[in-house]
XYZ file of C-alpha atoms in Angstrom:
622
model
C -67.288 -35.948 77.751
C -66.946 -39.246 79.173
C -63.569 -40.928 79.767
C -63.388 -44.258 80.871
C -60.004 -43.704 81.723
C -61.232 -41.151 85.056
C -62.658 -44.607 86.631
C -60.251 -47.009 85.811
C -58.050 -46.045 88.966
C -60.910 -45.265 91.356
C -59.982 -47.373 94.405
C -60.635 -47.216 98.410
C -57.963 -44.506 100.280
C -55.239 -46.020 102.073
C -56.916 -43.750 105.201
C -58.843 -46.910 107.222
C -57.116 -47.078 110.064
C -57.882 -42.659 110.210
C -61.263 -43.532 109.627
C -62.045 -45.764 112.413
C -59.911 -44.004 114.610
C -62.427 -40.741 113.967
C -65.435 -43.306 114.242
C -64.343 -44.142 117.989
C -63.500 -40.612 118.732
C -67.081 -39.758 117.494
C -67.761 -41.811 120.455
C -65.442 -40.425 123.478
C -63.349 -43.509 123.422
C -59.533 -42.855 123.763
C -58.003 -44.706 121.175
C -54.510 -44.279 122.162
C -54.371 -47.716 123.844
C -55.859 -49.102 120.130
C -52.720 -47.225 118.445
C -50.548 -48.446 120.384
C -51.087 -52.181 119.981
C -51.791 -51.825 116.151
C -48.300 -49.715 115.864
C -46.655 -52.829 117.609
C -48.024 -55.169 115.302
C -46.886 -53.738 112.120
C -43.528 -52.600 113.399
C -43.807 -56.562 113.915
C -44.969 -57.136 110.362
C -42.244 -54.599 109.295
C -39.518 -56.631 110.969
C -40.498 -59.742 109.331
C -41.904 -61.358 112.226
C -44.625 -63.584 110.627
C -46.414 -64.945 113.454
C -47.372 -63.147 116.828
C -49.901 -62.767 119.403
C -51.731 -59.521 120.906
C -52.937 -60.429 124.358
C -55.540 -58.689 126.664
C -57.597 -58.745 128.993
C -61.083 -60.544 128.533
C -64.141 -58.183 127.561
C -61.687 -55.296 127.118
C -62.431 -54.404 123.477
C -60.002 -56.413 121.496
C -63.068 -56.541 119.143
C -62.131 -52.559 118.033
C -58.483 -53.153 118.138
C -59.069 -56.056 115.616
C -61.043 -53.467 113.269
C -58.376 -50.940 113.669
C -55.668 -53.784 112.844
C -57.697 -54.919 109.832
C -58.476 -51.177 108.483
C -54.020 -50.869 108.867
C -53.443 -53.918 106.970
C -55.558 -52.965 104.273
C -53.890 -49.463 104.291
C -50.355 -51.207 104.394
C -51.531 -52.948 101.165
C -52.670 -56.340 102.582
C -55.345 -58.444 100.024
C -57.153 -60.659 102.198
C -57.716 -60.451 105.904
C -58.975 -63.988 107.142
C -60.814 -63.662 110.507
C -61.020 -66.927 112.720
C -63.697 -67.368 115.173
C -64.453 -70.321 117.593
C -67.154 -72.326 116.069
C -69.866 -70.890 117.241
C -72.555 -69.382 115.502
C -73.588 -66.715 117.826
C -70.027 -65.197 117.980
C -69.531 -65.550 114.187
C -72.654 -63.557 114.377
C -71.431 -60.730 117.024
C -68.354 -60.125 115.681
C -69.215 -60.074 111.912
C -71.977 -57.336 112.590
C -69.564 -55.559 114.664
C -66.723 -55.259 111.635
C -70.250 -54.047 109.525
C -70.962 -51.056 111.330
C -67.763 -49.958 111.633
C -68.272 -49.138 107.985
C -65.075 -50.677 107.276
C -63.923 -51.398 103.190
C -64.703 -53.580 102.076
C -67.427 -55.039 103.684
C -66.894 -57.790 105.550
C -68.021 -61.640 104.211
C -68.511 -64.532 106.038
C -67.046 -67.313 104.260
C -70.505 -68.681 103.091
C -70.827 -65.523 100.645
C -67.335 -66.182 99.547
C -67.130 -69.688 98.360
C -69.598 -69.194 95.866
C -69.167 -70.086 92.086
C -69.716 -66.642 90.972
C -67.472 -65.090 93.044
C -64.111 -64.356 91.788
C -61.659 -62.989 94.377
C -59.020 -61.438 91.996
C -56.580 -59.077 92.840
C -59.596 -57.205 94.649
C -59.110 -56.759 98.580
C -61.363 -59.233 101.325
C -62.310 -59.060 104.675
C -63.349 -62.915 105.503
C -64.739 -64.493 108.299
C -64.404 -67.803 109.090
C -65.545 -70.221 112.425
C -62.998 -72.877 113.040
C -64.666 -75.044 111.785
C -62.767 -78.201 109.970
C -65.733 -78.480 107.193
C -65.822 -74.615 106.894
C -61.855 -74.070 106.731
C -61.445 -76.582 103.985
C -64.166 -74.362 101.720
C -61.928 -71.509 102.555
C -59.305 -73.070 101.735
C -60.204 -74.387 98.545
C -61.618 -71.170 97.471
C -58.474 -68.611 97.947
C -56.154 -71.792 96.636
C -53.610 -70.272 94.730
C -53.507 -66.659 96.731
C -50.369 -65.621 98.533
C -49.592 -63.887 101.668
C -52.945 -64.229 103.414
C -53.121 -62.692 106.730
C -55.177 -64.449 109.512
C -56.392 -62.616 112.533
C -57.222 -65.489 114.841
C -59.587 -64.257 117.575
C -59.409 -66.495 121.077
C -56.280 -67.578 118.730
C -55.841 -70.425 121.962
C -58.891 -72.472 121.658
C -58.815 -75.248 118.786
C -55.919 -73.617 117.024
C -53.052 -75.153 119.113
C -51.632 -79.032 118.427
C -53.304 -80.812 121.409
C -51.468 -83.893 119.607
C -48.168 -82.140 119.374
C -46.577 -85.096 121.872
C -47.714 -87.617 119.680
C -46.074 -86.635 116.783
C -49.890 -86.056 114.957
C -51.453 -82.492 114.386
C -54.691 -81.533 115.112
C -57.205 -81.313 112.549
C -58.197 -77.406 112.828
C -54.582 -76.640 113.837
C -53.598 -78.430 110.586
C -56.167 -76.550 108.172
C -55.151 -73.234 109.511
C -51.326 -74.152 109.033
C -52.997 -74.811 105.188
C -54.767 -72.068 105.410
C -51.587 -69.579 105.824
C -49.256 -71.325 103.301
C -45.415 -70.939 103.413
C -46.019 -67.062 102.678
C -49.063 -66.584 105.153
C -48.987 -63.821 108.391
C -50.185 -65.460 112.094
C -51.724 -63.032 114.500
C -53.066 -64.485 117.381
C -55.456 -62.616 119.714
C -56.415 -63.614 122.962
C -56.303 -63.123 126.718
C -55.135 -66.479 127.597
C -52.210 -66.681 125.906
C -49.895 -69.517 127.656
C -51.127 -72.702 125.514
C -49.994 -70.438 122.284
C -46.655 -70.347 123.579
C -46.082 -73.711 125.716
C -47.263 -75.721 122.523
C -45.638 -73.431 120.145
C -48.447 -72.781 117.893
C -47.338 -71.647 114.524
C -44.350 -71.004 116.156
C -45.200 -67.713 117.118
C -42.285 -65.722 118.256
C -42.986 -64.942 122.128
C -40.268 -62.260 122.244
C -42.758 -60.224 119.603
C -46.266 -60.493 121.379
C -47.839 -57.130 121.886
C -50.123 -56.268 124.659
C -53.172 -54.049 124.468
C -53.870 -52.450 127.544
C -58.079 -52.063 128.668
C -59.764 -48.684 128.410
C -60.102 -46.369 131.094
C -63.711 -47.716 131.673
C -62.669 -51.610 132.040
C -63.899 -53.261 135.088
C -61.906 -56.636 135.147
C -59.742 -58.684 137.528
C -58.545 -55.587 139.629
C -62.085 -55.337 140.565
C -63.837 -59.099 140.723
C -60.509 -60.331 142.026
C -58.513 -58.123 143.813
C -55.262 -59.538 145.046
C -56.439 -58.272 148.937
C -59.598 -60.471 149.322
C -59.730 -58.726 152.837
C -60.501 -55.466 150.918
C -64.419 -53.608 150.736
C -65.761 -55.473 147.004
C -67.136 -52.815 144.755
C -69.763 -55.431 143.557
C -72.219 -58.009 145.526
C -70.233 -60.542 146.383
C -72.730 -64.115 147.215
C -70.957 -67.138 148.212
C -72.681 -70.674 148.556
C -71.774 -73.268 150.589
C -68.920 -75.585 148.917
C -71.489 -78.447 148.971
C -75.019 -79.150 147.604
C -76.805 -78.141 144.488
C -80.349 -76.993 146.319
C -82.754 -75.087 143.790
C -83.173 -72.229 146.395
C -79.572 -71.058 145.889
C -80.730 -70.420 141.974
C -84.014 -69.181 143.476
C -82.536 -66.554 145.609
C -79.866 -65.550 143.094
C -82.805 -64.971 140.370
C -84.551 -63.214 142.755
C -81.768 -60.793 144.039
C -81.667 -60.461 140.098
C -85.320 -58.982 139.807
C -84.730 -57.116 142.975
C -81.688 -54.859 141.600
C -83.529 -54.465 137.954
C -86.444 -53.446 139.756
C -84.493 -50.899 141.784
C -82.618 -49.702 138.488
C -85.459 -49.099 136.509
C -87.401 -47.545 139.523
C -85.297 -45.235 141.145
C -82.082 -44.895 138.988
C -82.731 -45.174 135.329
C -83.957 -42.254 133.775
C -86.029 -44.805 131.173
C -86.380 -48.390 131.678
C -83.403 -50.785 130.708
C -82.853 -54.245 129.820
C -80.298 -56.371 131.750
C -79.329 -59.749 131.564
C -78.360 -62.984 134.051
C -76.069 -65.332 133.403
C -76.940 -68.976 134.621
C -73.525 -71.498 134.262
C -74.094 -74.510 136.223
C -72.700 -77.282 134.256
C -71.382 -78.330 130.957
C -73.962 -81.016 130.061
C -76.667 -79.541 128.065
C -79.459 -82.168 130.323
C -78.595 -79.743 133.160
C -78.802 -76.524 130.757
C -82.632 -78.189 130.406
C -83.560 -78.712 133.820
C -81.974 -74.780 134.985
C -84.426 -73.518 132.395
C -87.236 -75.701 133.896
C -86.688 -74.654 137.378
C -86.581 -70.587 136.283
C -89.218 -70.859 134.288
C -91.080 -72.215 137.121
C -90.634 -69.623 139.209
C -91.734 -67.010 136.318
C -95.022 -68.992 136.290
C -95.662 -68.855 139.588
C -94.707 -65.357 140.142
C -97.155 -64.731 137.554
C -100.253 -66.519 138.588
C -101.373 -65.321 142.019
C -103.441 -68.444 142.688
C -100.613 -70.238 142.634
C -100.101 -71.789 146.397
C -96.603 -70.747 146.354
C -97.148 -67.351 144.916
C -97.470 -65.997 148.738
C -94.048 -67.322 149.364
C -91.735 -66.462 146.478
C -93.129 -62.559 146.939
C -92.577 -62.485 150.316
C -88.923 -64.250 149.584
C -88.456 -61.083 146.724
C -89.585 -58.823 148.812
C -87.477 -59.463 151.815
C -84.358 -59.403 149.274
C -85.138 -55.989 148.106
C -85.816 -54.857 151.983
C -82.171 -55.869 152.736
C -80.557 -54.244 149.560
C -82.756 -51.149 149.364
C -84.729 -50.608 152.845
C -88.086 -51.294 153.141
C -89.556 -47.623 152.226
C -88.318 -49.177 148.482
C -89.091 -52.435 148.495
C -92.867 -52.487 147.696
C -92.266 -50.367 144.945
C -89.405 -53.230 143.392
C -91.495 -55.793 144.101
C -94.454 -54.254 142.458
C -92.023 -53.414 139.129
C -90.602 -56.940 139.331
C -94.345 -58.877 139.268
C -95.696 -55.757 136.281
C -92.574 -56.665 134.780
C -92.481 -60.634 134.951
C -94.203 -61.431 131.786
C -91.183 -59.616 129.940
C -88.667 -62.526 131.755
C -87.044 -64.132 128.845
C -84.976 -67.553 130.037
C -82.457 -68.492 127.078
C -81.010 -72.047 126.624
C -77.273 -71.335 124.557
C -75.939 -74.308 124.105
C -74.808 -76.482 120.880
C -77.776 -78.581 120.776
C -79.692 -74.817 120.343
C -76.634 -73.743 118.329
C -77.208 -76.889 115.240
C -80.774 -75.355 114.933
C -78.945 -72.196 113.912
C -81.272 -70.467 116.781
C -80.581 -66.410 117.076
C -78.867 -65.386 120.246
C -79.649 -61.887 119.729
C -81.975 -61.363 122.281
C -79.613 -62.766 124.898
C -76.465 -60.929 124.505
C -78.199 -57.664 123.736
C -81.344 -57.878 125.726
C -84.462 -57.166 124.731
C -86.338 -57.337 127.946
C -85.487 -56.309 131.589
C -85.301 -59.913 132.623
C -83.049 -61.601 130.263
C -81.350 -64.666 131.548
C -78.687 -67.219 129.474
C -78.330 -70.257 130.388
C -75.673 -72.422 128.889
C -71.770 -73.756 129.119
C -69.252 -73.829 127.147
C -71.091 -71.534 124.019
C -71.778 -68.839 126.834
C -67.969 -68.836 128.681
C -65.844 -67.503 125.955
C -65.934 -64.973 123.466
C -69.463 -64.251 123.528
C -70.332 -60.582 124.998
C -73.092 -59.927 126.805
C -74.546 -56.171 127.285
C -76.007 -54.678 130.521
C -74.549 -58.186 132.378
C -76.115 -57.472 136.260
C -76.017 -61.292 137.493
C -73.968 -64.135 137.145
C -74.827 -67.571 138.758
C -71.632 -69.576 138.843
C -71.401 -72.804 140.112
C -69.591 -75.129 137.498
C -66.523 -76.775 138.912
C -64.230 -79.781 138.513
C -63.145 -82.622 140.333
C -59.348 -82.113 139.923
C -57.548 -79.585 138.455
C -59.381 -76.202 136.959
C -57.267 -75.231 133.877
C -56.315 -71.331 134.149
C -56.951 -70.107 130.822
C -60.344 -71.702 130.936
C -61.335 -70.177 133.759
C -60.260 -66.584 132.882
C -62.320 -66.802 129.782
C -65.372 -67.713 131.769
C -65.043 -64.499 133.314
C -67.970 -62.985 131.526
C -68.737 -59.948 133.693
C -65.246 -58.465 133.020
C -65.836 -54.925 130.451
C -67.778 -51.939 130.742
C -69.592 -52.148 133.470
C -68.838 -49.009 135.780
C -72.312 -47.782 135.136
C -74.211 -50.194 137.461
C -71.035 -51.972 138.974
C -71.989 -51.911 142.454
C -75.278 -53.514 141.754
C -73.709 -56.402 139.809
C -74.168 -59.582 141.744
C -71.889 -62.519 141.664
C -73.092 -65.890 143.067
C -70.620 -68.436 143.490
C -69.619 -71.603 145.881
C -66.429 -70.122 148.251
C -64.176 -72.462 146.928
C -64.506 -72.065 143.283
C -64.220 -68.466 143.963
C -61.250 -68.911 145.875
C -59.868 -71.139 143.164
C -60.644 -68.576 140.127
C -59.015 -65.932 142.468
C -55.946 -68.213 142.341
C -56.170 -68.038 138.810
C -55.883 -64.690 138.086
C -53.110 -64.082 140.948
C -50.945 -66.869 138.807
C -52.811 -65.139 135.502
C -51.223 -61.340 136.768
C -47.939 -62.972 137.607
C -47.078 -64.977 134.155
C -47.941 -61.218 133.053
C -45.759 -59.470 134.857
C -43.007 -61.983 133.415
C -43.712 -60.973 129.888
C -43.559 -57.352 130.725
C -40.488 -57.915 132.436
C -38.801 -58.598 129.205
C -37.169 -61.472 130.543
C -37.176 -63.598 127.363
C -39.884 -66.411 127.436
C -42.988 -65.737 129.964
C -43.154 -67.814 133.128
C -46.455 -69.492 133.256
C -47.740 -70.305 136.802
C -49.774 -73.834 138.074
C -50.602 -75.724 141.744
C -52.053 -79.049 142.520
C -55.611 -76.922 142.083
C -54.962 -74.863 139.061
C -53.279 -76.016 135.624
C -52.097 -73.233 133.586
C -53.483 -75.277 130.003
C -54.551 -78.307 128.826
C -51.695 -81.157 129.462
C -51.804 -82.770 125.819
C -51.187 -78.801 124.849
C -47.915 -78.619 126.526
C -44.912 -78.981 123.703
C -42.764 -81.236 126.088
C -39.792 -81.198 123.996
C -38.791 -77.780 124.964
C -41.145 -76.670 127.732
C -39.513 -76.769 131.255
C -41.764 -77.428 134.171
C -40.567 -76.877 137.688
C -37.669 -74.304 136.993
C -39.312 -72.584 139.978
C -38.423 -69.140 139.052
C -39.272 -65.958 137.320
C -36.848 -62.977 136.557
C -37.996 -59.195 136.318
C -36.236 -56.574 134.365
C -32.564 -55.808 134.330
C -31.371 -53.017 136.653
C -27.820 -51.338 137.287
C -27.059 -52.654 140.486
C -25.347 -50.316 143.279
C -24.201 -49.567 146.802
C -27.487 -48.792 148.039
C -29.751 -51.542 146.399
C -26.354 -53.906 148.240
C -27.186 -52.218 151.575
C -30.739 -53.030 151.045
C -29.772 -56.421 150.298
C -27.590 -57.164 153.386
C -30.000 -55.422 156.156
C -32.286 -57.581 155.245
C -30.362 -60.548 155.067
C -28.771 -59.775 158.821
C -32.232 -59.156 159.747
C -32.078 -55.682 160.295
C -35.011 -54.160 158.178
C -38.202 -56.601 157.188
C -38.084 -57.756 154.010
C -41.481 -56.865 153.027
C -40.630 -53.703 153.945
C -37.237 -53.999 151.692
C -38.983 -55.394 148.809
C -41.329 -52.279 148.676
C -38.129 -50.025 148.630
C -37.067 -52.139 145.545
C -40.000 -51.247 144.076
C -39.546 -47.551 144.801
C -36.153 -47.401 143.884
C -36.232 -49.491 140.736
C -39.305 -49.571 139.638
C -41.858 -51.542 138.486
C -40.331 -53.782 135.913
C -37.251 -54.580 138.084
C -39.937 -55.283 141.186
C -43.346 -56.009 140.070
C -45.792 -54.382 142.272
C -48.049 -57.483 141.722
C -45.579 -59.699 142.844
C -45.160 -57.928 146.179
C -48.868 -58.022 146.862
C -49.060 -61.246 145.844
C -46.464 -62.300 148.228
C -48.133 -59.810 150.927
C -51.246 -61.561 150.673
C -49.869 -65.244 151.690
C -47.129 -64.791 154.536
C -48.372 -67.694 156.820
C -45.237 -66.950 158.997
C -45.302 -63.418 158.910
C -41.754 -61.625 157.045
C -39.931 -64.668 158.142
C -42.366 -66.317 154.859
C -39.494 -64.029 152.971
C -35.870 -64.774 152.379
C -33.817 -61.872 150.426
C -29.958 -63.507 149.964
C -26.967 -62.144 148.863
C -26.300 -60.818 145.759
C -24.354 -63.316 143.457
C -21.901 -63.197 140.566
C -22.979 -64.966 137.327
C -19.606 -64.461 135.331
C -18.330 -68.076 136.188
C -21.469 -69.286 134.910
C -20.953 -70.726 131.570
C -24.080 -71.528 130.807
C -25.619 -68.464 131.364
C -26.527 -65.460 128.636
C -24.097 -63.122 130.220
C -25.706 -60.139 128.691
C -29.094 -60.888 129.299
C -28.980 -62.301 132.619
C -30.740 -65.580 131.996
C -30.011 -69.185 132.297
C -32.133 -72.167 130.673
C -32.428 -74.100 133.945
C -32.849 -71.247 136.642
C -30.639 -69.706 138.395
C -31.971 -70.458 142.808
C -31.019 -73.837 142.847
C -30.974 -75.841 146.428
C -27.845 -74.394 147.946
C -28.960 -70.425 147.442
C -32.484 -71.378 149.284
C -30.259 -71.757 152.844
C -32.736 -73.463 154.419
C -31.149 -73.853 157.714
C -30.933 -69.825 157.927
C -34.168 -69.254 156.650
C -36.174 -72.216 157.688
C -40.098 -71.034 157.483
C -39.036 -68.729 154.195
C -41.677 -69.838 150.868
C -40.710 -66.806 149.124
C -37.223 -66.619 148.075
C -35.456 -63.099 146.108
C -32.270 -62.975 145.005
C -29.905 -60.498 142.646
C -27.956 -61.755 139.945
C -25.709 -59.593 138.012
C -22.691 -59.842 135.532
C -19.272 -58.101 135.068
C -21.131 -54.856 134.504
C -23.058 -55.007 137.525
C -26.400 -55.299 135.390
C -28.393 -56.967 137.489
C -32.004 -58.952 137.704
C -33.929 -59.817 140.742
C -35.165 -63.374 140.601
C -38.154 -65.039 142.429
C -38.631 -68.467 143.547
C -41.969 -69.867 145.584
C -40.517 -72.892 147.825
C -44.479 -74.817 147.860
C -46.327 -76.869 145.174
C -46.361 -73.984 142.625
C -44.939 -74.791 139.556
C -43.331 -72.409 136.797
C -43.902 -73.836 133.302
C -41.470 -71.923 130.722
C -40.886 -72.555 126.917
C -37.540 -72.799 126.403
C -37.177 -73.102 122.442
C -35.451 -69.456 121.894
C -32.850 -70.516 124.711
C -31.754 -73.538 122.871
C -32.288 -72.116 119.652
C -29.912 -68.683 121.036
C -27.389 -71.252 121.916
């Protein structure tokens, strides 16, 4: 007989987060890494910590992670998930279909399907996506008025959500919607891989002490690989620099050729069945020069198809000479051959926001379609997007003064999975821009290593080259620049590590050597290893580049966190450098400890680096 009542309580299981963790086992992908960083995050949410960032690396499938935190909320009884994307239309795109086939409940909406008359969000339970976008937000934010306790997941949580008028005393239009958006009762969760302008403009005012990190998978290729800290070190990809000067078309010429050469050689002697890869062109910013990059490839592709063409001769013989050097010449009539069958399957791609308005699909260019696929583009194309089977990258778009860090680890596109065809993967850059985006990610592992430290707010790291954010982002009222330190993690200090100290202070042992035995004998959150190498890699005077002083006593310090170890201002001030002792020293190590011989080691680089950290929980601890 039928019974209404047997339906009324039919609902979803509170078993998500099980289910997608089975999904991606289904797959061979370790999800412990995923756990880990969702556990975090509720233990967080648990706490009553209301807004927080997860940070990782870019390309290194935060994507999943944000499924897996979504499918927990749910579980842990959340109503509406609010997902904030950059405003673009080809990531709003990516993402959204990702969250669909994970077969997460309920299905996912993009914001357009919400704000409809005729639908009623209730007590029911919404997964939302929403571009940050100030016409879009204010839909959004009409539609769920009156709702309560809305959690946002805000992916690449430091572009347009941050005050960039926080110095001004004015807030930001998008950062002011999403501060709507949340309410008094709302939940902040940040994700990004650039997180320094989230905490030097105290966005939200998420609590830095609470950020979680999420580690790549086992199969991440990323900075360890395209920038290792030991440029002096065999490259496991092609490495192609340009000359610093001059924009000739033959550079883009040879670097689409070298292109078709390794596709050629993939699909002809590796591959088991043909596969599709794709090139990434980023020249410029301006969307005129987006034009004329397409114009200049897709000249090429017409003369490479039309043998009558007088240059036709040339460009072959150009190719084929390309693949000769990569693959010998037994195997380079046989790429060539592929690449000319092949050439009417090229498909250039302009992505850029004049394309974008026209609501053009991107599909084809971030999962190609053909063997030759090749983007084109800017901004739209340098963060966020991902692009599948990635074997090229032209990159030649620089600045005239300083390159701002986060921007520039975002724009590194080839970063993920790519272990499959790594050491065909060709990067083609100017030797100065490379140099300078290596500098980024040395200051990028760094700030890092400060947050894993544990040493209260991260140190973020800039030069007269590289800014670590946008200048209007920086929250100057309680942001110090120029403390010119960072502190690692707390150790019991003893007899041995002071023996350590003084031999190399009297000059008895090298201090490179010393610092390694820190490392050793402390480990790494005492002594990062990253720090070492980076100070291994840039000792223009050889071990006298490194000073280790004396120990020193902070108990007559009274404006020190005893406990902790920490001071506002720094701790290596002038007098500790001893210049006159060590005169050619930049980088300067030194133990602090208390009454109970806790102790931390702290660094100081004596140069034009600056150390930019937020220093709101110090004042507000005090």
């Amino acid at each position: 007989m039928f019974n209404i009542e047997n339906f009324k309580a039919v609902t979803a299981d509170n078993i998500r987060f099980e289910k997608q963790k089975k999904r991606l086992s289904k797959g061979s992908i370790n999800t412990s890494f995923i756990e880990n960083a969702v556990t975090a995050a509720i233990k967080n949410l648990v706490a009553g910590t209301k807004s927080f960032v997860i940070y990782g690396e870019p390309q290194s499938g935060k994507t999943e992670m944000m499924i897996c935190l979504t499918a927990k909320l749910l579980d842990q009884d959340r109503k509406i998930i609010v997902v904030l994307l950059n405003d673009n239309v080809e990531l709003l795109k990516q993402n959204l279909r990702r969250f669909k086939e994970s077969g997460i409940d309920p299905d996912p909406k993009n914001f357009s399907e919400v704000i409809d008359s005729n639908v009623e969000i209730g007590t029911n339970k919404w997964i939302i996506f929403c571009k940050k976008n100030a016409r879009d937000l204010r839909k959004l934010i009409e539609k769920l008025r009156g709702q309560t306790e809305i959690t946002v997941i805000d992916d690449e949580a430091d572009y347009a959500s941050p005050n960039a008028k926080i110095n001004q005393g004015e807030i930001t239009t998008i950062n002011r919607l999403v501060g709507d958006l949340l309410g008094e009762q709302g939940t902040y969760i940040g994700v990004t891989a650039t997180p320094a302008r989230l905490d030097l403009n105290n966005t939200f005012d998420n609590a830095n002490n609470h950020w979680v990190k999420f580690p790549p998978h086992e199969h991440y290729t990323g900075q360890d690989i395209f920038f290792p800290m030991n440029l002096s070190t065999e490259f496991k990809y092609c490495l192609t620099p340009l000359p610093d000067q001059g924009d000739d078309p033959k550079y883009l010429r040879r670097a689409l050729f070298g292109f078709y050469a390794n596709v050629g050689y993939l699909n002809t002697e590796v591959n088991k069945q043909e596969k599709n890869y794709c090139m990434l062109v980023h020249t410029s910013g301006k969307r005129a020069d987006h034009t004329d990059d397409y114009k200049q490839i897709q000249k090429i592709i017409n003369i490479l198809k039309d043998s009558n063409l007088p240059k036709f001769i040339n460009y072959v013989q150009e190719l084929w000479e390309i693949a000769k050097e990569r693959f010998g010449e037994e195997k380079a009539d046989g790429i060539v051959k592929y690449a000319l069958k092949t050439i009417s399957r090229c498909s250039p791609v302009v992505m850029n926001s004049d394309v974008d308005k026209k609501n053009v699909d991107y599909t084809n260019a971030t999962y190609p379609t053909t063997p030759f696929t090749i983007a084109i583009g800017g901004n739209i194309i340098s963060r966020g997007v991902t692009f599948h089977n990635l074997l090229s990258m032209f990159f030649t778009r620089d600045v005239k003064h300083k390159i701002q860090q986060d921007t520039y680890i975002q724009r590194a596109r080839m970063f993920g999975s790519r272990n499959d065809y790594l050491k065909y993967f060709e990067l083609t850059i100017p030797e100065h821009l490379f140099l300078d985006w290596h500098k980024c990610f040395v200051f990028h592992r760094l700030a890092w290593e400060s947050i894993n430290s544990g040493n209260g707010a991260p140190v973020w790291l800039e030069d007269n080259r590289v800014a670590a954010v946008a200048a209007n982002s920086l929250d100057k009222a309680t942001v110090a620049i120029d403390s010119g330190e960072m502190g690692f993690g707390i150790f019991d200090l003893n007899e041995e590590i002071q023996k350590l100290v003084q031999d190399a202070y009297d000059g008895g042992k090298s201090c490179l050597i010393v610092l390694k035995e820190f490392l050793t004998k402390l480990g790494n959150a005492s002594m990062p290893q990253y720090v070492i190498q980076y100070v291994e890699n840039f000792m223009p005077e050889g071990d006298a580049s490194i000073a280790i002083h004396k120990a020193f006593s902070i108990a007559n310090y009274k404006d020190a966190q005893q406990d902790k170890i920490e001071r506002a201002k720094g701790f290596i001030g002038n007098n500790d450098i001893e210049k006159s002792k060590f005169p050619q020293a930049i980088h300067h190590f030194k133990i602090f400890y208390n009454t109970s011989n806790k102790a931390r080691i702290y660094y100081r680089y004596i140069g034009n680096i600056k150390f930019l950290k937020n220093l709101k929980r110090h004042l507000n601890e005090q």
